[in-house]
mmCIF file of C-alpha atoms in Angstrom:
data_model
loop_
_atom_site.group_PDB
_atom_site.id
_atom_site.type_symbol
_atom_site.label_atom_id
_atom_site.label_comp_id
_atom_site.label_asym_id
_atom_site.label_seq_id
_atom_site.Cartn_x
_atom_site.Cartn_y
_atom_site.Cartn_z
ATOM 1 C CA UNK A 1 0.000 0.000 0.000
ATOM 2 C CA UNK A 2 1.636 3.228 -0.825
ATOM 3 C CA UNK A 3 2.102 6.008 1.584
ATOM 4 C CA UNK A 4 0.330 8.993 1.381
ATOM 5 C CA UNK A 5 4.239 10.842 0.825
ATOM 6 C CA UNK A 6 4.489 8.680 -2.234
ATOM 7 C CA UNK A 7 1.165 9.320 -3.829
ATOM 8 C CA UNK A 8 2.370 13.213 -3.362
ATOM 9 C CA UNK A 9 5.687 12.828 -4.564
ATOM 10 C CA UNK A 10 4.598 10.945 -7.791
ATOM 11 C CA UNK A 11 2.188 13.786 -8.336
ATOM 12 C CA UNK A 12 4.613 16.532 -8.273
ATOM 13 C CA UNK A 13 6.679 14.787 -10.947
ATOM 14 C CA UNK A 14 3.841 14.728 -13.010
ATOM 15 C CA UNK A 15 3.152 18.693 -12.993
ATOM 16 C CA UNK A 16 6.709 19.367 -14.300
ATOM 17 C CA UNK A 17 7.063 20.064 -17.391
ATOM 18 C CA UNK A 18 9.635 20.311 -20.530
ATOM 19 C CA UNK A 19 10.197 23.470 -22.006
ATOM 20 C CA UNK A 20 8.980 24.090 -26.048
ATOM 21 C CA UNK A 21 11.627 23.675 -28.522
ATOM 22 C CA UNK A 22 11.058 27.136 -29.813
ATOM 23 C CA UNK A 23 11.518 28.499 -25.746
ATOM 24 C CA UNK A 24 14.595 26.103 -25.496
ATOM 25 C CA UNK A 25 15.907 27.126 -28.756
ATOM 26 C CA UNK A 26 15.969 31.046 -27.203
ATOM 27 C CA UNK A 27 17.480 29.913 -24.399
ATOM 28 C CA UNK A 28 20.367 28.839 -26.827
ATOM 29 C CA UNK A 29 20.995 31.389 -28.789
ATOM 30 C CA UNK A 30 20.530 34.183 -25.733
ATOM 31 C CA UNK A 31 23.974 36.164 -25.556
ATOM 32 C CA UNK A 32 25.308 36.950 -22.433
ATOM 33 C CA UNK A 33 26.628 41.033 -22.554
ATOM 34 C CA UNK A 34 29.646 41.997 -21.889
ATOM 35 C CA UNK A 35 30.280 43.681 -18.707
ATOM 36 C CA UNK A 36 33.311 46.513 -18.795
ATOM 37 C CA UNK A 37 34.170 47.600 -15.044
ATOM 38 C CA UNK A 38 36.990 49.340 -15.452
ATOM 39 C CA UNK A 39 36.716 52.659 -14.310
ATOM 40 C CA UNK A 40 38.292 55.477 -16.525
ATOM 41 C CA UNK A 41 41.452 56.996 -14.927
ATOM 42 C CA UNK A 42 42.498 53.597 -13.401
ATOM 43 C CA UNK A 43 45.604 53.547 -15.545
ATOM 44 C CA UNK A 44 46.614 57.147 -14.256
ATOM 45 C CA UNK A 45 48.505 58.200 -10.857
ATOM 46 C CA UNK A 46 47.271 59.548 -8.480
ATOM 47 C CA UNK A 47 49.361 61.786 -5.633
ATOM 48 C CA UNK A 48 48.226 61.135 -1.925
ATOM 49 C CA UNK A 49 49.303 64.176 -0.134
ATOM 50 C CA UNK A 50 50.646 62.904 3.126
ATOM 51 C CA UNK A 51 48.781 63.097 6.013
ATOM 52 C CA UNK A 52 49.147 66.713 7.835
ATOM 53 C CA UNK A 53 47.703 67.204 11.529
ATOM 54 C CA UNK A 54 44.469 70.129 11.203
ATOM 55 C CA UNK A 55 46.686 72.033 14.026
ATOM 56 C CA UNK A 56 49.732 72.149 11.146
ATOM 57 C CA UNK A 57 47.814 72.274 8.485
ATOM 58 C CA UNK A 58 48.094 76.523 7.137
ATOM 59 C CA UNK A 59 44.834 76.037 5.063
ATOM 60 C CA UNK A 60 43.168 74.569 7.606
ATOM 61 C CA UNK A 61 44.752 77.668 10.141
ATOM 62 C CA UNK A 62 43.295 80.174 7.415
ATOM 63 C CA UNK A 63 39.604 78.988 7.765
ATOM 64 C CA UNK A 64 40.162 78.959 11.719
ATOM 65 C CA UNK A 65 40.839 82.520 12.032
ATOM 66 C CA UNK A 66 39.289 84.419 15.020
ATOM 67 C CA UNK A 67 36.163 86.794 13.606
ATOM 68 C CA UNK A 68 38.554 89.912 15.067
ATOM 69 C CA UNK A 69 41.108 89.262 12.569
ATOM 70 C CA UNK A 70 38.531 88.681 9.446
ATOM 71 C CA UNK A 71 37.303 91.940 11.052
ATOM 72 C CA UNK A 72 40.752 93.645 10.378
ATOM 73 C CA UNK A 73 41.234 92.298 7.126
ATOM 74 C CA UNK A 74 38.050 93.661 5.841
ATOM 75 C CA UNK A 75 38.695 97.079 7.362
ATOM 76 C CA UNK A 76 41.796 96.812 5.687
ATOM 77 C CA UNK A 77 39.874 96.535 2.522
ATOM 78 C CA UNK A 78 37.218 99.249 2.689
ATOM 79 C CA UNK A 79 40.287 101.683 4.153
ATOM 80 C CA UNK A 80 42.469 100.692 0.652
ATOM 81 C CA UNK A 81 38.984 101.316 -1.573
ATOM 82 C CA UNK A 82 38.552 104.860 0.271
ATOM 83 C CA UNK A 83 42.025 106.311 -0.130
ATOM 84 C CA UNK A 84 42.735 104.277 -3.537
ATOM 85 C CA UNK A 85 42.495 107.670 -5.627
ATOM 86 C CA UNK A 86 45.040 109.661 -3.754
ATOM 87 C CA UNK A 87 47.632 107.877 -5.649
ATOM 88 C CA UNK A 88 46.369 108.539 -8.776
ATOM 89 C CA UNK A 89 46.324 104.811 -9.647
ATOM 90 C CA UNK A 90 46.418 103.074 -13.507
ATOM 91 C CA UNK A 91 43.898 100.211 -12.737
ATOM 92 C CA UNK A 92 44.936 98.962 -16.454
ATOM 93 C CA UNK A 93 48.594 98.873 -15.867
ATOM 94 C CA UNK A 94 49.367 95.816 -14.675
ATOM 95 C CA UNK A 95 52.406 96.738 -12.362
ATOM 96 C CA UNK A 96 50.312 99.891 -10.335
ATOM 97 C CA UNK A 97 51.116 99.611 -6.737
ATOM 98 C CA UNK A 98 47.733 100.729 -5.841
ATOM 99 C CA UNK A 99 46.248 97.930 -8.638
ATOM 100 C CA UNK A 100 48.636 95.080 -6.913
ATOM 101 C CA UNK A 101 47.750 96.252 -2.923
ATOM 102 C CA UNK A 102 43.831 95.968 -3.637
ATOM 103 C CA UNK A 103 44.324 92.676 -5.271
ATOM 104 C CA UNK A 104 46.474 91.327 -2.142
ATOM 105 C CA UNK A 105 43.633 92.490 0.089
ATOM 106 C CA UNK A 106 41.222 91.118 -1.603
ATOM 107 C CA UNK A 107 42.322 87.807 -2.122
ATOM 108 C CA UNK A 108 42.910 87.664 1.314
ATOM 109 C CA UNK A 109 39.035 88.916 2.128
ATOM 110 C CA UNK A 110 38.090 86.628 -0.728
ATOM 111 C CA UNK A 111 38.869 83.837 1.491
ATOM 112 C CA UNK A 112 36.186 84.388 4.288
ATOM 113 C CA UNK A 113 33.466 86.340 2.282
ATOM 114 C CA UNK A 114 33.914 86.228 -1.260
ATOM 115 C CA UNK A 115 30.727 88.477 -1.707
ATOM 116 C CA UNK A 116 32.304 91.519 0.500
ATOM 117 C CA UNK A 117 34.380 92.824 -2.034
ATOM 118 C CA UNK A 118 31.633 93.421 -4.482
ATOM 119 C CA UNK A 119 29.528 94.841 -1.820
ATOM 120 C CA UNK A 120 32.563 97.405 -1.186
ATOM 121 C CA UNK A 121 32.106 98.037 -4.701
ATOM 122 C CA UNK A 122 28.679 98.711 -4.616
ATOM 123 C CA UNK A 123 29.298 101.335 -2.148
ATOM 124 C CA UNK A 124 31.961 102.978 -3.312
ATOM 125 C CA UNK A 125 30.189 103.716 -6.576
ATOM 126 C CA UNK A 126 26.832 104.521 -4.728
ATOM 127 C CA UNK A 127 28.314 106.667 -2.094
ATOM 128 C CA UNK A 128 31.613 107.506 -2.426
ATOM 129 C CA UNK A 129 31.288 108.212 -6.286
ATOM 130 C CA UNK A 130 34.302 106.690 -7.414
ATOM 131 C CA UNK A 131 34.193 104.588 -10.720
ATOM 132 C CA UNK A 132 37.551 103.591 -11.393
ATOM 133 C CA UNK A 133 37.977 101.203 -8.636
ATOM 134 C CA UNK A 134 34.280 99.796 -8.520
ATOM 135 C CA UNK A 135 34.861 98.903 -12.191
ATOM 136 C CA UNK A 136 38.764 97.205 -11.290
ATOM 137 C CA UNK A 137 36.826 94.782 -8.397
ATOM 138 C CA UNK A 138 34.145 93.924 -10.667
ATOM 139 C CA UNK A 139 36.981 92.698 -13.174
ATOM 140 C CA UNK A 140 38.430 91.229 -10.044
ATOM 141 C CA UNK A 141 35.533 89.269 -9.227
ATOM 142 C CA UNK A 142 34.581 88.091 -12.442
ATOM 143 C CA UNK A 143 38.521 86.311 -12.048
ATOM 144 C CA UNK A 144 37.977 84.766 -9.067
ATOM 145 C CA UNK A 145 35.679 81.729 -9.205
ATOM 146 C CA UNK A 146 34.390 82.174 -5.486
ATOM 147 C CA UNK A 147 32.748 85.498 -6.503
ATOM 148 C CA UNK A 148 31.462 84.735 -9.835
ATOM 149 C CA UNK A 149 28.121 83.562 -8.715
ATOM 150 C CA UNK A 150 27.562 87.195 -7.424
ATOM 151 C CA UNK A 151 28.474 89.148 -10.315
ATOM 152 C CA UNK A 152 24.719 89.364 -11.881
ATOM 153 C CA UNK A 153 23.614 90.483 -8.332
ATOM 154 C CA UNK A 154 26.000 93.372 -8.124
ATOM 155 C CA UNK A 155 27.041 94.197 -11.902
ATOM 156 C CA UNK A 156 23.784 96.278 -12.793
ATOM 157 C CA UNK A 157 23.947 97.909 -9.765
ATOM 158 C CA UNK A 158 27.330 99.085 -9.534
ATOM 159 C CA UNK A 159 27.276 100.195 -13.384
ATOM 160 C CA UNK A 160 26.049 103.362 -14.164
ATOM 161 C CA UNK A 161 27.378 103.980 -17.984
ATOM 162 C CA UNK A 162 28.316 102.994 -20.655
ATOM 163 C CA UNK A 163 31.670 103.886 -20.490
ATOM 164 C CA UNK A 164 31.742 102.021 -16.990
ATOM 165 C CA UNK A 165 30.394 99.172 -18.884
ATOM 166 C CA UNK A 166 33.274 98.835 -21.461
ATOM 167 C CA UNK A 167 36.225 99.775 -18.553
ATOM 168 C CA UNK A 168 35.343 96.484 -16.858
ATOM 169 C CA UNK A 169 35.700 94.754 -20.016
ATOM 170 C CA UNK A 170 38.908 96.282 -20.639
ATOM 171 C CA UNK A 171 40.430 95.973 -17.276
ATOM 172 C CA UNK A 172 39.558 92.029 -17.040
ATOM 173 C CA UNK A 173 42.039 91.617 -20.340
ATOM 174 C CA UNK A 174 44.681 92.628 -17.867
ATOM 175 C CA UNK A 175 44.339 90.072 -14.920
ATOM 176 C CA UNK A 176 45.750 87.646 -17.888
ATOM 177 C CA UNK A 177 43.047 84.647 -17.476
ATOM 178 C CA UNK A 178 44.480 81.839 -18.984
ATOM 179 C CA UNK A 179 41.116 79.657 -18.940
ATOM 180 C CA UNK A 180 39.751 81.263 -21.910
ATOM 181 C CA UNK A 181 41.355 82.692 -24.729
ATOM 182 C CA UNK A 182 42.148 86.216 -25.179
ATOM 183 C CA UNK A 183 40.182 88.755 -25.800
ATOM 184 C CA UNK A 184 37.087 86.664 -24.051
ATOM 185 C CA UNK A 185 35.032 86.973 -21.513
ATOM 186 C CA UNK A 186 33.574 84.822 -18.613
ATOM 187 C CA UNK A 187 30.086 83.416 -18.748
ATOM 188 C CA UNK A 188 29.227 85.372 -15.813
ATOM 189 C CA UNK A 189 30.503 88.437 -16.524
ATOM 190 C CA UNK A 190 29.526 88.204 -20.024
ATOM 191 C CA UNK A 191 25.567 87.492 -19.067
ATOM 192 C CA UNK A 192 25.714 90.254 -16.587
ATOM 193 C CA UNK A 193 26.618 92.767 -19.554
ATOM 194 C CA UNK A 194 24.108 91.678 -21.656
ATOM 195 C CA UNK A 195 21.274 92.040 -18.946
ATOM 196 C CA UNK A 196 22.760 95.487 -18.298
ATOM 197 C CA UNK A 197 22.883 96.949 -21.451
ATOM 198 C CA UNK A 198 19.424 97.627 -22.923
ATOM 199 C CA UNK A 199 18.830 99.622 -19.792
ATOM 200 C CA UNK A 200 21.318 102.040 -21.119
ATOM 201 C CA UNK A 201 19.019 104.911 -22.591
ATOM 202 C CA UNK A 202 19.940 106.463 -25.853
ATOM 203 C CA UNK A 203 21.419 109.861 -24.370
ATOM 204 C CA UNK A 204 23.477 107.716 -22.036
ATOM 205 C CA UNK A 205 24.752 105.235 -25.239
ATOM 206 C CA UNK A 206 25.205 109.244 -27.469
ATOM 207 C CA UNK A 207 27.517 110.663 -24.251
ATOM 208 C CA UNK A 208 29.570 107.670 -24.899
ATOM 209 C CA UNK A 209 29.386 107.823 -28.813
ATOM 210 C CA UNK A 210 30.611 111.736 -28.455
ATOM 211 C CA UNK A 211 33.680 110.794 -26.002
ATOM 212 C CA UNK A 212 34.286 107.726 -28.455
ATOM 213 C CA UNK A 213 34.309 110.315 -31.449
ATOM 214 C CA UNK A 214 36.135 113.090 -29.153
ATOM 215 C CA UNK A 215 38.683 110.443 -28.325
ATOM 216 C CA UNK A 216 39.206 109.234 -31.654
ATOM 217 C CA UNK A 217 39.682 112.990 -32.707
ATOM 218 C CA UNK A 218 42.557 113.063 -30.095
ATOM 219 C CA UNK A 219 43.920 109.850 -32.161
ATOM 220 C CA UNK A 220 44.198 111.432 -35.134
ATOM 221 C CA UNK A 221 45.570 114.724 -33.782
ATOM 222 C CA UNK A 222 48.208 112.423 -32.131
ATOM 223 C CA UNK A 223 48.090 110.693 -35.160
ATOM 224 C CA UNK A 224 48.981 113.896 -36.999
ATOM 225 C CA UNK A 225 51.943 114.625 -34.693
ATOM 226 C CA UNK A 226 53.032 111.298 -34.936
ATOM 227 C CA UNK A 227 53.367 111.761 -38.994
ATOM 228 C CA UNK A 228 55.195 115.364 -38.245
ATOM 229 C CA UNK A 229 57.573 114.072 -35.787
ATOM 230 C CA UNK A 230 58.412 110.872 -38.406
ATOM 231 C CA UNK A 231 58.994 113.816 -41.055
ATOM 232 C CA UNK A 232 61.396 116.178 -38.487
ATOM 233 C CA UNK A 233 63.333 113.091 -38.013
ATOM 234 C CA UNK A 234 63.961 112.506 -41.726
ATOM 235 C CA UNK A 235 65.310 115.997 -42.019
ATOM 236 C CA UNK A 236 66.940 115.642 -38.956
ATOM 237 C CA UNK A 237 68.371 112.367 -40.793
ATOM 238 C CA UNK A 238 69.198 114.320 -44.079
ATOM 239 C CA UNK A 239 70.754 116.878 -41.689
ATOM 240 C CA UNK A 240 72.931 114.417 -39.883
ATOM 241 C CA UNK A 241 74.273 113.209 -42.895
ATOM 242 C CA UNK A 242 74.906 116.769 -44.816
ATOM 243 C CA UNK A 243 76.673 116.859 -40.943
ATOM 244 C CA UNK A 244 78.587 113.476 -41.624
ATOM 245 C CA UNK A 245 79.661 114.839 -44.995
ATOM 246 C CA UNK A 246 80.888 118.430 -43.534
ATOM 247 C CA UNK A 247 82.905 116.089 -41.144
ATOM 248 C CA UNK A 248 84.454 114.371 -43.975
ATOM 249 C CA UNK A 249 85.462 117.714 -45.785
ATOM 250 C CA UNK A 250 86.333 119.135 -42.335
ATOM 251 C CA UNK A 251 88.595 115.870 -41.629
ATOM 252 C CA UNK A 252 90.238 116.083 -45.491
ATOM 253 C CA UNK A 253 91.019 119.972 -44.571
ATOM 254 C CA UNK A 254 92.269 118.640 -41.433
ATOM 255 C CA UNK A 255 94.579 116.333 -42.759
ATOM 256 C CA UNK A 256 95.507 119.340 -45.889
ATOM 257 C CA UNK A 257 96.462 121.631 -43.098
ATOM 258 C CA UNK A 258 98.771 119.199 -41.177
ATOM 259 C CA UNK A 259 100.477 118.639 -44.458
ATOM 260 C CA UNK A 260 100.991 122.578 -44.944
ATOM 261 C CA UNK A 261 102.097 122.226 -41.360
ATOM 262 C CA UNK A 262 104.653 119.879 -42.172
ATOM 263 C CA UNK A 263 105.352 121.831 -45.432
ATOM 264 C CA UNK A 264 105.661 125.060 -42.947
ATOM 265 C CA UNK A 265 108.323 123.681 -40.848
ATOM 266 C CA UNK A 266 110.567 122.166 -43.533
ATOM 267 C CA UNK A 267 110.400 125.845 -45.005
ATOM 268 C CA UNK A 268 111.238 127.237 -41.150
ATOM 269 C CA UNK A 269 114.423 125.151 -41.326
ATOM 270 C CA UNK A 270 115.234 126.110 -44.727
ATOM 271 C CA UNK A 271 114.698 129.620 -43.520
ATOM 272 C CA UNK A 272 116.596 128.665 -40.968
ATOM 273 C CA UNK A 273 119.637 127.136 -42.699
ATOM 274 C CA UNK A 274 119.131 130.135 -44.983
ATOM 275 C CA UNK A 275 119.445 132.433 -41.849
ATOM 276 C CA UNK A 276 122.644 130.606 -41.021
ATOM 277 C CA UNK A 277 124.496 131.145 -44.281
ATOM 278 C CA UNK A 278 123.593 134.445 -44.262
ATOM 279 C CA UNK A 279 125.633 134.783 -40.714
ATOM 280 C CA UNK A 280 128.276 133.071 -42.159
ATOM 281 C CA UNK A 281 128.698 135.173 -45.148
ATOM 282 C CA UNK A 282 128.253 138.110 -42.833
ATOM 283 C CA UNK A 283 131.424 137.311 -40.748
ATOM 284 C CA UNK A 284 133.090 136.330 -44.040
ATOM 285 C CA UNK A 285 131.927 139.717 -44.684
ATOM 286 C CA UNK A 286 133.758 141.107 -41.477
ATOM 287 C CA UNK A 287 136.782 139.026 -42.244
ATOM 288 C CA UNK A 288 137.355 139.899 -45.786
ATOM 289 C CA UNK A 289 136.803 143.855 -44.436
ATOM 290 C CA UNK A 290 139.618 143.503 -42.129
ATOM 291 C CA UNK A 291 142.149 142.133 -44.656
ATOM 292 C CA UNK A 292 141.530 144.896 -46.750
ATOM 293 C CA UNK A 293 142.481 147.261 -43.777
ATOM 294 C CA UNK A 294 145.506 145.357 -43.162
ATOM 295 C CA UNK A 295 146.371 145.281 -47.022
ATOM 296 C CA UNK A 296 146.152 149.261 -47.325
ATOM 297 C CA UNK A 297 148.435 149.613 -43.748
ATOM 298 C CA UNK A 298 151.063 147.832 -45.064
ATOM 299 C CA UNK A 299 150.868 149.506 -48.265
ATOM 300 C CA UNK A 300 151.463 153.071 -46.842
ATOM 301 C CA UNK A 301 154.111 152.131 -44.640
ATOM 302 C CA UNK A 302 156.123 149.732 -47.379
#
């Protein structure tokens, strides 16, 4: 008699099963992909820095500093903005001691609050009136990635004109960015120009027109001088030479009158040799005079 575990067992056997030929045959021809997991850059080498205690580490030190010296550094700052135009400073000239001071300050403010130096900025164009600077830390921030994202924030606020507008164009083509080729811009700085000029009006954009004309007057006037002063030094060229050639005859009349010289003092010693005979023939003279006397004494007394 079979057990009730046998009866099931048989049963299950039965349920199962072979798969199709056409399933089977899918089965077969199924291709497994290819997995790839290398990772790029595997190949390359990378430097570990070695490990440096937070206590000795200087960067770390820098982002550790007590709010009373961030305090001092941004005073610093604003005092350097305020007093910037005493000196007279060339914000385009790369070597400006004023121009190299505000970018050490800066830098150093940049560190803590990269959004304070545009907001001195702001102020010093609002309030103080100055434009020169303003437009030199806008340039400044549109180098330095940490203030970037604030240039649309502060850019139409700070500029006022058109001729504000180009400066900070200008003055960014001296910081020398090597990221982007020259005579470019940065994305940031280059949206924030865009947004900000079509709120230039057309007497604003005609101011700047007239000192673009005036100044290109002043071009060709220097222009002008530039063509007279080529032309005075081609005379004073032709001059030099008709100078040269004067030297020339000057140095052939030179060397005519040495030989005269010479000629001049063989004739002094001829004169000279001249005089001499002349002395001799004298005391001849004086000689011959006294024989005579002594010829006619013993005449009378023979």
């Amino acid at each position: 008699m079979e057990t009730k575990n046998q009866v099931s067992h048989e049963t299950k056997k039965k349920t199962i099963k072979a798969p199709s030929p056409s399933k089977l045959k899918a089965y077969m021809d199924y291709e497994i992909p290819e997995y790839d997991f290398k990772v790029d850059g595997d190949d390359l080498e990378v430097d570990i820095p070695e490990f440096i205690a937070p206590d000795m580490d200087v960067q770390m030190l820098n982002l550790v500093k007590p709010r009373k010296e961030v305090t001092i550094v941004k005073t610093s700052f604003v005092n350097a903005v305020s007093a910037s135009l005493l000196s007279s400073p060339d914000f385009h000239d790369r070597h400006d001691n004023t121009r190299l001071h505000l970018m050490e300050l800066a830098d150093k403010v940049i560190m803590y609050d990269p959004e304070f130096i545009l907001k001195v900025g702001l102020y010093a164009r609002r309030e103080l009136n100055i434009r020169s600077v303003p437009n030199f830390i806008l340039a400044l921030a549109s180098n330095r990635g940490q203030c970037r994202p604030f240039i649309k924030k502060y850019f139409n606020a700070t500029i006022r004109l058109p001729s504000d507008w180009i400066d900070v164009a200008e003055i960014y083509q001296t910081l020398c960015d090597k990221t982007i080729n020259f005579g470019s811009l940065p994305s940031a700085l280059r949206k924030a120009m865009m947004i900000k000029f079509p709120e230039f009006d057309a007497y604003q954009l005609g101011n700047t027109l007239d000192e673009l004309e005036e100044l290109g007057n002043t071009l060709d006037e220097l222009g002008n001088t530039l063509d007279e002063l080529g032309n005075t030094l081609v005379e004073l060229g032709n001059t030099l030479d008709e100078i040269e050639e004067l030297g020339n005859i000057l140095g052939e009349l030179g060397n005519t009158m040495g030989k005269l010289g010479n000629t001049w003092d063989e004739l002094g010693n001829t004169l000279d040799d001249f005089g001499n005979t002349l002395d001799e023939l004298e005391e001849l003279g004086n000689t011959m005079g006294k024989l005579c006397n002594t010829l006619e004494v013993r005449q009378h007394l023979g």
